[in-house]
CSV table of C-alpha atoms in Angstrom, one decimal:
chain,number,residue,atom,x,y,z
A,1,UNK,CA,61.5,188.7,-23.1
A,2,UNK,CA,62.1,186.8,-19.9
A,3,UNK,CA,65.7,186.2,-20.8
A,4,UNK,CA,66.2,189.9,-21.5
A,5,UNK,CA,64.6,191.0,-18.2
A,6,UNK,CA,66.7,188.6,-16.3
A,7,UNK,CA,69.8,189.8,-18.0
A,8,UNK,CA,69.0,193.4,-17.1
A,9,UNK,CA,68.7,192.4,-13.5
A,10,UNK,CA,71.8,190.4,-13.0
A,11,UNK,CA,73.6,190.0,-16.4
A,12,UNK,CA,76.6,187.9,-15.1
A,13,UNK,CA,74.4,185.5,-13.1
A,14,UNK,CA,72.2,185.1,-16.3
A,15,UNK,CA,75.2,184.5,-18.4
A,16,UNK,CA,76.3,181.8,-15.9
A,17,UNK,CA,72.9,180.2,-16.0
A,18,UNK,CA,73.0,180.1,-19.8
A,19,UNK,CA,76.4,178.4,-19.5
A,20,UNK,CA,75.1,175.8,-17.1
A,21,UNK,CA,72.2,175.0,-19.5
A,22,UNK,CA,74.5,174.6,-22.6
A,23,UNK,CA,75.6,171.2,-23.8
A,24,UNK,CA,77.7,172.4,-26.8
A,25,UNK,CA,80.1,174.9,-25.5
A,26,UNK,CA,78.1,177.7,-27.0
A,27,UNK,CA,75.4,179.9,-25.6
A,28,UNK,CA,72.8,181.9,-27.4
A,29,UNK,CA,72.8,185.7,-26.2
A,30,UNK,CA,69.7,187.5,-25.3
A,31,UNK,CA,70.3,190.2,-27.9
A,32,UNK,CA,71.2,187.6,-30.6
A,33,UNK,CA,74.3,186.0,-31.6
A,34,UNK,CA,76.5,183.4,-29.8
A,35,UNK,CA,79.1,183.4,-27.1
A,36,UNK,CA,81.8,180.6,-26.9
A,37,UNK,CA,81.6,179.3,-23.3
A,38,UNK,CA,83.9,176.4,-23.6
A,39,UNK,CA,87.3,177.7,-22.3
A,40,UNK,CA,89.5,175.8,-24.7
A,41,UNK,CA,87.4,176.5,-27.7
A,42,UNK,CA,87.3,180.2,-26.5
A,43,UNK,CA,91.0,180.4,-26.3
A,44,UNK,CA,91.4,179.1,-29.8
A,45,UNK,CA,89.0,181.6,-31.2
A,46,UNK,CA,90.9,184.4,-29.6
A,47,UNK,CA,94.5,183.2,-30.3
A,48,UNK,CA,94.4,181.3,-33.6
A,49,UNK,CA,95.5,183.2,-36.7
A,50,UNK,CA,92.7,181.5,-38.6
A,51,UNK,CA,90.2,183.7,-36.6
A,52,UNK,CA,92.4,186.9,-36.1
A,53,UNK,CA,93.4,188.2,-39.4
A,54,UNK,CA,93.0,191.7,-40.9
A,55,UNK,CA,92.1,194.9,-39.0
A,56,UNK,CA,91.0,195.2,-35.6
A,57,UNK,CA,87.3,196.0,-35.4
A,58,UNK,CA,88.1,198.4,-32.4
A,59,UNK,CA,89.2,201.1,-34.9
A,60,UNK,CA,86.4,200.5,-37.4
A,61,UNK,CA,87.3,202.1,-40.7
A,62,UNK,CA,89.3,205.0,-39.3
A,63,UNK,CA,92.7,203.6,-40.2
A,64,UNK,CA,93.6,201.9,-43.6
A,65,UNK,CA,95.7,199.0,-42.5
A,66,UNK,CA,96.4,196.7,-39.4
A,67,UNK,CA,99.9,198.1,-39.4
A,68,UNK,CA,98.5,201.7,-39.0
A,69,UNK,CA,96.2,200.5,-36.2
A,70,UNK,CA,99.2,198.9,-34.3
A,71,UNK,CA,101.3,202.1,-34.9
A,72,UNK,CA,98.6,204.3,-33.2
A,73,UNK,CA,98.0,201.9,-30.4
A,74,UNK,CA,101.7,201.6,-29.6
A,75,UNK,CA,102.1,205.4,-29.9
A,76,UNK,CA,99.5,206.1,-27.3
A,77,UNK,CA,100.6,203.2,-25.1
A,78,UNK,CA,104.3,204.6,-25.1
A,79,UNK,CA,102.9,208.1,-24.3
A,80,UNK,CA,101.0,206.8,-21.3
A,81,UNK,CA,103.9,204.8,-20.1
A,82,UNK,CA,106.3,207.7,-20.2
A,83,UNK,CA,103.5,209.7,-18.4
A,84,UNK,CA,103.2,207.3,-15.4
A,85,UNK,CA,105.3,209.6,-13.0
A,86,UNK,CA,103.2,212.6,-14.0
A,87,UNK,CA,100.0,210.5,-13.3
A,88,UNK,CA,101.2,209.4,-9.9
A,89,UNK,CA,101.9,213.0,-8.8
A,90,UNK,CA,98.7,214.4,-10.2
A,91,UNK,CA,96.8,211.6,-8.5
A,92,UNK,CA,98.4,212.3,-5.2
A,93,UNK,CA,97.2,215.9,-5.3
A,94,UNK,CA,93.7,214.8,-6.5
A,95,UNK,CA,93.4,212.2,-3.6
A,96,UNK,CA,94.2,215.0,-1.1
A,97,UNK,CA,91.3,216.9,-2.4
A,98,UNK,CA,88.7,214.2,-2.2
A,99,UNK,CA,85.8,214.8,0.2
A,100,UNK,CA,85.4,212.3,3.1
A,101,UNK,CA,82.2,210.9,1.4
A,102,UNK,CA,81.8,210.3,-2.3
A,103,UNK,CA,79.3,208.8,-4.7
A,104,UNK,CA,81.1,206.1,-6.8
A,105,UNK,CA,81.8,205.2,-9.6
A,106,UNK,CA,81.5,208.9,-10.6
A,107,UNK,CA,84.1,210.0,-7.9
A,108,UNK,CA,86.4,207.5,-9.2
A,109,UNK,CA,86.0,208.9,-12.8
A,110,UNK,CA,86.9,212.4,-11.6
A,111,UNK,CA,89.9,211.1,-9.6
A,112,UNK,CA,91.2,209.2,-12.7
A,113,UNK,CA,90.5,212.3,-15.0
A,114,UNK,CA,92.5,214.5,-12.6
A,115,UNK,CA,95.5,212.2,-13.0
A,116,UNK,CA,95.1,211.9,-16.8
A,117,UNK,CA,94.1,215.5,-17.7
A,118,UNK,CA,97.5,216.7,-18.8
A,119,UNK,CA,98.2,213.6,-20.7
A,120,UNK,CA,95.0,213.7,-22.7
A,121,UNK,CA,95.5,217.3,-23.6
A,122,UNK,CA,98.6,219.2,-22.4
A,123,UNK,CA,98.1,222.4,-20.5
A,124,UNK,CA,99.0,224.7,-23.4
A,125,UNK,CA,95.9,223.3,-25.3
A,126,UNK,CA,93.1,226.0,-25.5
A,127,UNK,CA,91.2,226.1,-22.4
A,128,UNK,CA,87.8,225.6,-24.1
A,129,UNK,CA,89.0,222.4,-25.6
A,130,UNK,CA,90.4,221.1,-22.2
A,131,UNK,CA,87.1,222.0,-20.6
A,132,UNK,CA,85.2,220.2,-23.2
A,133,UNK,CA,87.4,217.2,-22.5
A,134,UNK,CA,86.8,217.5,-18.8
A,135,UNK,CA,83.0,217.6,-19.3
A,136,UNK,CA,83.2,214.6,-21.5
A,137,UNK,CA,85.2,212.6,-18.9
A,138,UNK,CA,82.6,213.3,-16.4
A,139,UNK,CA,79.5,213.6,-18.5
A,140,UNK,CA,79.1,210.1,-20.0
A,141,UNK,CA,81.3,210.4,-23.2
A,142,UNK,CA,84.3,208.5,-21.8
A,143,UNK,CA,82.3,205.9,-19.7
A,144,UNK,CA,78.8,205.3,-21.3
A,145,UNK,CA,76.3,206.4,-18.8
A,146,UNK,CA,73.5,203.7,-18.0
A,147,UNK,CA,70.6,206.2,-18.1
A,148,UNK,CA,69.0,207.3,-21.4
A,149,UNK,CA,68.9,211.0,-20.3
A,150,UNK,CA,72.6,210.9,-19.4
A,151,UNK,CA,73.5,209.4,-22.8
A,152,UNK,CA,71.4,212.0,-24.5
A,153,UNK,CA,73.4,214.7,-22.9
A,154,UNK,CA,76.6,213.1,-23.9
A,155,UNK,CA,75.6,213.0,-27.4
A,156,UNK,CA,75.1,216.7,-27.4
A,157,UNK,CA,78.6,217.2,-25.9
A,158,UNK,CA,80.3,214.7,-28.3
A,159,UNK,CA,80.1,216.8,-31.5
A,160,UNK,CA,81.3,219.9,-29.7
A,161,UNK,CA,84.4,218.0,-28.5
A,162,UNK,CA,85.1,216.5,-31.9
A,163,UNK,CA,84.9,219.9,-33.6
A,164,UNK,CA,87.3,221.4,-31.0
A,165,UNK,CA,89.7,218.5,-31.4
A,166,UNK,CA,89.4,218.8,-35.2
A,167,UNK,CA,90.5,222.4,-35.0
A,168,UNK,CA,93.3,221.6,-32.6
A,169,UNK,CA,94.7,218.8,-34.8
A,170,UNK,CA,94.8,221.2,-37.8
A,171,UNK,CA,96.7,223.7,-35.6
A,172,UNK,CA,99.1,221.2,-34.5
A,173,UNK,CA,99.9,220.0,-38.1
A,174,UNK,CA,101.1,223.5,-38.8
A,175,UNK,CA,103.4,223.4,-35.8
A,176,UNK,CA,104.2,219.8,-34.9
A,177,UNK,CA,105.9,219.0,-31.5
A,178,UNK,CA,109.2,217.5,-31.5
A,179,UNK,CA,108.1,214.9,-29.0
A,180,UNK,CA,104.5,213.9,-28.2
A,181,UNK,CA,103.2,215.9,-25.2
A,182,UNK,CA,99.8,214.2,-24.9
A,183,UNK,CA,97.5,211.6,-26.6
A,184,UNK,CA,96.6,214.0,-29.4
A,185,UNK,CA,100.2,214.5,-30.4
A,186,UNK,CA,100.8,210.7,-30.2
A,187,UNK,CA,97.9,210.1,-32.6
A,188,UNK,CA,99.0,212.7,-35.1
A,189,UNK,CA,102.5,211.4,-35.1
A,190,UNK,CA,101.5,207.7,-35.7
A,191,UNK,CA,98.8,208.3,-38.3
A,192,UNK,CA,99.8,207.6,-41.9
A,193,UNK,CA,101.0,210.9,-43.4
A,194,UNK,CA,98.7,212.3,-46.1
A,195,UNK,CA,96.1,209.6,-45.4
A,196,UNK,CA,94.5,210.7,-42.3
A,197,UNK,CA,92.4,213.9,-42.1
A,198,UNK,CA,92.1,216.2,-39.1
A,199,UNK,CA,88.5,215.0,-38.4
A,200,UNK,CA,89.7,211.3,-38.3
A,201,UNK,CA,92.6,212.3,-36.0
A,202,UNK,CA,90.0,213.9,-33.7
A,203,UNK,CA,87.8,210.7,-33.8
A,204,UNK,CA,90.9,208.6,-33.0
A,205,UNK,CA,91.8,210.8,-30.1
A,206,UNK,CA,88.3,210.6,-28.7
A,207,UNK,CA,88.3,206.8,-29.2
A,208,UNK,CA,91.6,206.4,-27.4
A,209,UNK,CA,90.5,208.8,-24.7
A,210,UNK,CA,87.6,206.4,-24.0
A,211,UNK,CA,89.8,203.4,-24.3
A,212,UNK,CA,91.9,204.7,-21.5
A,213,UNK,CA,89.3,206.3,-19.2
A,214,UNK,CA,86.6,203.7,-19.2
A,215,UNK,CA,88.7,200.6,-18.0
A,216,UNK,CA,90.8,202.7,-15.5
A,217,UNK,CA,87.8,204.3,-13.7
A,218,UNK,CA,85.5,201.2,-13.8
A,219,UNK,CA,88.3,198.8,-12.7
A,220,UNK,CA,89.3,201.2,-10.0
A,221,UNK,CA,85.7,201.3,-8.7
A,222,UNK,CA,85.3,197.6,-8.7
A,223,UNK,CA,88.7,197.3,-6.9
A,224,UNK,CA,87.5,199.6,-4.1
A,225,UNK,CA,84.0,198.1,-3.9
A,226,UNK,CA,85.1,194.4,-3.9
A,227,UNK,CA,87.9,195.0,-1.3
A,228,UNK,CA,85.6,196.9,1.0
A,229,UNK,CA,83.0,194.3,0.9
A,230,UNK,CA,85.4,191.6,1.5
A,231,UNK,CA,87.4,193.3,4.4
A,232,UNK,CA,85.0,195.2,6.7
A,233,UNK,CA,87.3,195.4,9.7
A,234,UNK,CA,88.8,198.7,10.8
A,235,UNK,CA,92.3,197.3,10.1
A,236,UNK,CA,94.1,198.2,6.8
A,237,UNK,CA,93.5,195.9,3.9
A,238,UNK,CA,95.6,192.7,4.3
A,239,UNK,CA,96.5,192.5,0.5
A,240,UNK,CA,98.8,194.6,-1.6
A,241,UNK,CA,97.0,196.9,-3.9
A,242,UNK,CA,98.4,195.1,-7.0
A,243,UNK,CA,96.7,191.8,-5.9
A,244,UNK,CA,93.4,193.6,-5.3
A,245,UNK,CA,93.4,195.0,-8.7
A,246,UNK,CA,94.5,191.8,-10.4
A,247,UNK,CA,91.7,190.0,-8.5
A,248,UNK,CA,89.1,192.7,-9.4
A,249,UNK,CA,90.0,192.5,-13.1
A,250,UNK,CA,89.5,188.6,-12.9
A,251,UNK,CA,86.3,188.8,-10.8
A,252,UNK,CA,84.7,191.7,-12.9
A,253,UNK,CA,86.5,192.4,-16.0
A,254,UNK,CA,85.3,195.6,-17.6
A,255,UNK,CA,85.6,194.1,-21.1
A,256,UNK,CA,83.1,191.3,-20.4
A,257,UNK,CA,82.5,190.3,-24.2
A,258,UNK,CA,85.2,190.0,-26.9
A,259,UNK,CA,83.9,189.5,-30.5
A,260,UNK,CA,85.6,187.9,-33.5
A,261,UNK,CA,84.2,188.1,-37.1
A,262,UNK,CA,84.5,184.7,-38.7
A,263,UNK,CA,86.5,184.9,-41.9
A,264,UNK,CA,85.0,181.7,-43.4
A,265,UNK,CA,82.2,179.3,-42.7
A,266,UNK,CA,83.1,177.0,-39.8
A,267,UNK,CA,81.5,174.6,-37.2
A,268,UNK,CA,82.0,175.5,-33.6
A,269,UNK,CA,80.8,173.2,-30.9
A,270,UNK,CA,78.7,171.4,-33.4
A,271,UNK,CA,77.0,174.6,-34.7
A,272,UNK,CA,77.5,175.9,-38.3
A,273,UNK,CA,78.5,179.6,-38.8
A,274,UNK,CA,78.8,181.5,-42.0
A,275,UNK,CA,81.6,183.8,-43.0
A,276,UNK,CA,81.1,187.3,-41.5
A,277,UNK,CA,79.2,186.0,-38.5
A,278,UNK,CA,80.2,187.6,-35.1
A,279,UNK,CA,81.0,185.1,-32.4
A,280,UNK,CA,81.9,186.2,-28.9
A,281,UNK,CA,84.1,185.2,-26.0
A,282,UNK,CA,83.4,186.3,-22.4
A,283,UNK,CA,86.4,186.9,-20.2
A,284,UNK,CA,84.0,186.8,-17.3
A,285,UNK,CA,83.0,183.2,-18.1
A,286,UNK,CA,86.7,182.2,-18.6
A,287,UNK,CA,87.7,183.7,-15.2
A,288,UNK,CA,84.9,181.8,-13.5
A,289,UNK,CA,85.4,178.3,-14.9
A,290,UNK,CA,85.5,175.9,-12.0
A,291,UNK,CA,87.6,173.5,-13.8
A,292,UNK,CA,90.6,176.1,-13.9
A,293,UNK,CA,90.0,178.3,-10.9
A,294,UNK,CA,89.6,177.4,-7.3
A,295,UNK,CA,86.5,179.0,-5.8
A,296,UNK,CA,86.1,181.3,-8.7
A,297,UNK,CA,83.0,183.1,-7.5
A,298,UNK,CA,84.8,184.4,-4.4
A,299,UNK,CA,86.7,187.7,-4.4
A,300,UNK,CA,90.1,186.4,-3.1
A,301,UNK,CA,93.1,188.8,-3.7
A,302,UNK,CA,95.3,186.3,-1.7
A,303,UNK,CA,95.0,183.9,-4.7
A,304,UNK,CA,97.7,185.9,-6.4
A,305,UNK,CA,100.4,185.5,-3.7
A,306,UNK,CA,99.3,182.4,-1.9
A,307,UNK,CA,99.8,178.7,-2.7
A,308,UNK,CA,96.8,178.4,-4.8
A,309,UNK,CA,98.1,177.3,-8.3
A,310,UNK,CA,94.7,176.8,-9.9
A,311,UNK,CA,94.9,179.8,-12.2
A,312,UNK,CA,93.0,179.5,-15.4
A,313,UNK,CA,93.0,181.7,-18.5
A,314,UNK,CA,93.4,185.4,-17.4
A,315,UNK,CA,92.3,187.8,-20.1
A,316,UNK,CA,91.0,191.1,-18.7
A,317,UNK,CA,92.4,193.1,-21.7
A,318,UNK,CA,91.8,190.4,-24.3
A,319,UNK,CA,94.1,187.7,-25.8
A,320,UNK,CA,95.9,186.8,-29.0
A,321,UNK,CA,96.9,189.3,-31.7
A,322,UNK,CA,94.2,191.8,-30.7
A,323,UNK,CA,95.2,192.0,-27.0
A,324,UNK,CA,95.1,195.6,-25.8
A,325,UNK,CA,98.5,197.2,-26.4
A,326,UNK,CA,98.4,199.1,-23.2
A,327,UNK,CA,97.3,196.2,-20.9
A,328,UNK,CA,100.4,196.5,-18.6
A,329,UNK,CA,100.3,200.3,-18.4
A,330,UNK,CA,96.5,200.2,-17.6
A,331,UNK,CA,97.2,197.7,-14.8
A,332,UNK,CA,99.9,200.0,-13.4
A,333,UNK,CA,97.7,203.1,-13.5
A,334,UNK,CA,94.8,201.3,-11.8
A,335,UNK,CA,97.1,200.0,-9.1
A,336,UNK,CA,98.7,203.4,-8.6
A,337,UNK,CA,95.1,204.9,-8.3
A,338,UNK,CA,94.0,202.5,-5.7
A,339,UNK,CA,97.4,203.0,-3.8
A,340,UNK,CA,96.9,206.8,-3.7
A,341,UNK,CA,93.2,206.5,-2.7
A,342,UNK,CA,93.9,204.0,0.2
A,343,UNK,CA,97.2,205.4,1.4
A,344,UNK,CA,96.8,206.5,5.1
A,345,UNK,CA,93.1,206.1,4.8
A,346,UNK,CA,90.4,203.6,6.0
A,347,UNK,CA,87.8,202.9,3.3
A,348,UNK,CA,84.2,201.7,3.9
A,349,UNK,CA,81.3,201.4,1.4
A,350,UNK,CA,77.5,201.5,1.8
A,351,UNK,CA,75.0,200.5,-0.8
A,352,UNK,CA,77.6,198.2,-2.6
A,353,UNK,CA,76.1,195.8,-5.2
A,354,UNK,CA,78.3,193.3,-6.9
A,355,UNK,CA,75.7,193.1,-9.8
A,356,UNK,CA,77.1,195.2,-12.6
A,357,UNK,CA,75.3,197.9,-14.6
A,358,UNK,CA,76.0,197.0,-18.2
A,359,UNK,CA,76.7,199.8,-20.5
A,360,UNK,CA,79.5,199.3,-23.1
A,361,UNK,CA,81.4,197.4,-20.4
A,362,UNK,CA,80.9,195.8,-16.9
A,363,UNK,CA,80.6,198.8,-14.7
A,364,UNK,CA,79.6,199.0,-10.9
A,365,UNK,CA,76.2,200.3,-9.8
A,366,UNK,CA,76.4,203.4,-7.7
A,367,UNK,CA,77.7,203.1,-4.2
A,368,UNK,CA,78.9,205.5,-1.4
A,369,UNK,CA,82.6,205.5,-0.3
A,370,UNK,CA,83.7,206.9,3.0
A,371,UNK,CA,87.4,207.7,3.2
A,372,UNK,CA,88.6,208.3,6.8
A,373,UNK,CA,92.1,209.6,7.0
A,374,UNK,CA,94.5,208.2,9.5
A,375,UNK,CA,97.1,210.4,11.3
A,376,UNK,CA,100.6,209.3,10.1
A,377,UNK,CA,102.4,207.1,12.5
A,378,UNK,CA,105.4,208.5,14.4
A,379,UNK,CA,108.4,208.4,12.1
A,380,UNK,CA,106.3,207.8,9.0
A,381,UNK,CA,108.2,209.1,6.0
A,382,UNK,CA,105.2,208.9,3.8
A,383,UNK,CA,106.8,206.5,1.3
A,384,UNK,CA,104.5,204.2,-0.7
A,385,UNK,CA,104.1,200.8,1.1
A,386,UNK,CA,102.4,199.1,-1.8
A,387,UNK,CA,98.8,199.9,-0.9
A,388,UNK,CA,98.7,197.9,2.3
């Protein structure tokens, strides 16, 4: 019980402590199971075909083959990539409407949803379905809420949204779009014809909705919090937005555990495992390995443009055959979000805590962000300067 209590108080520090105590490259996890803490062994587990065959566990049993999983993932990625200009325009409008003081990460979730709203469900979708999606984005369905009462409320909303999405999927089958207009169209077009029912399409849409919203909103909040805590001066941030995001994804990766089901009995780090055992790898631990990273416990965006060449494995979106298909697009959207938020503004935080609150991923604890707009300089054209 002591380990579990310490894990709740500061999960990442407790994970580090478990690694320091390990002599085998494996650490027992407080909830059961094992995590590979040795960097080289972890990369083998993530990248080797020996441990990465078959279907991805991300989709569960919703799709019949790995090829079908890849098809759906790529279709959603392509839709999001094509929608980047729309996201940027919507985000600019959303940032202009932000109050001067906001409670994060909830405010960041609202900001990201404003940018994504029409890409998740296009404007001609029935208003009730879009409203349910909006409530899901802000009510703990997209980003799992840390409190039990919030999760209970989300569980009431989830079946309502699934029912509405199922009805919309059936309607769209009767009149399919020539080109995908939103994520639901992308999923419908990529699913194996005749093998995927309307309810399954709805569940896949909800899954992709969460896969897009959660890392974007959480990583944006981490980027804001960590940059503000590091740079408290009244001057603009001295780093490009891209470097802040890259370092936030290293320092506090949202996906902090990646699991692999072992296809056969094997020994790892001297420990015997049976076929079917789940063994995890922690991107956080790999990103904080002192053998591969200089000063890994410090938030240093300058490491990405400076002379520091000690960069270890960087896997915020996974590695190997099961790497997130939308990793590059996600990085772009997070950077665009931070750029829109910080453009012509001075950001400060109060109540910031770098210990995460663990839900389904590594999310920041609540903090308050004050955004003070600066008058544009004389002759300023308003063009993007890279988030400086």
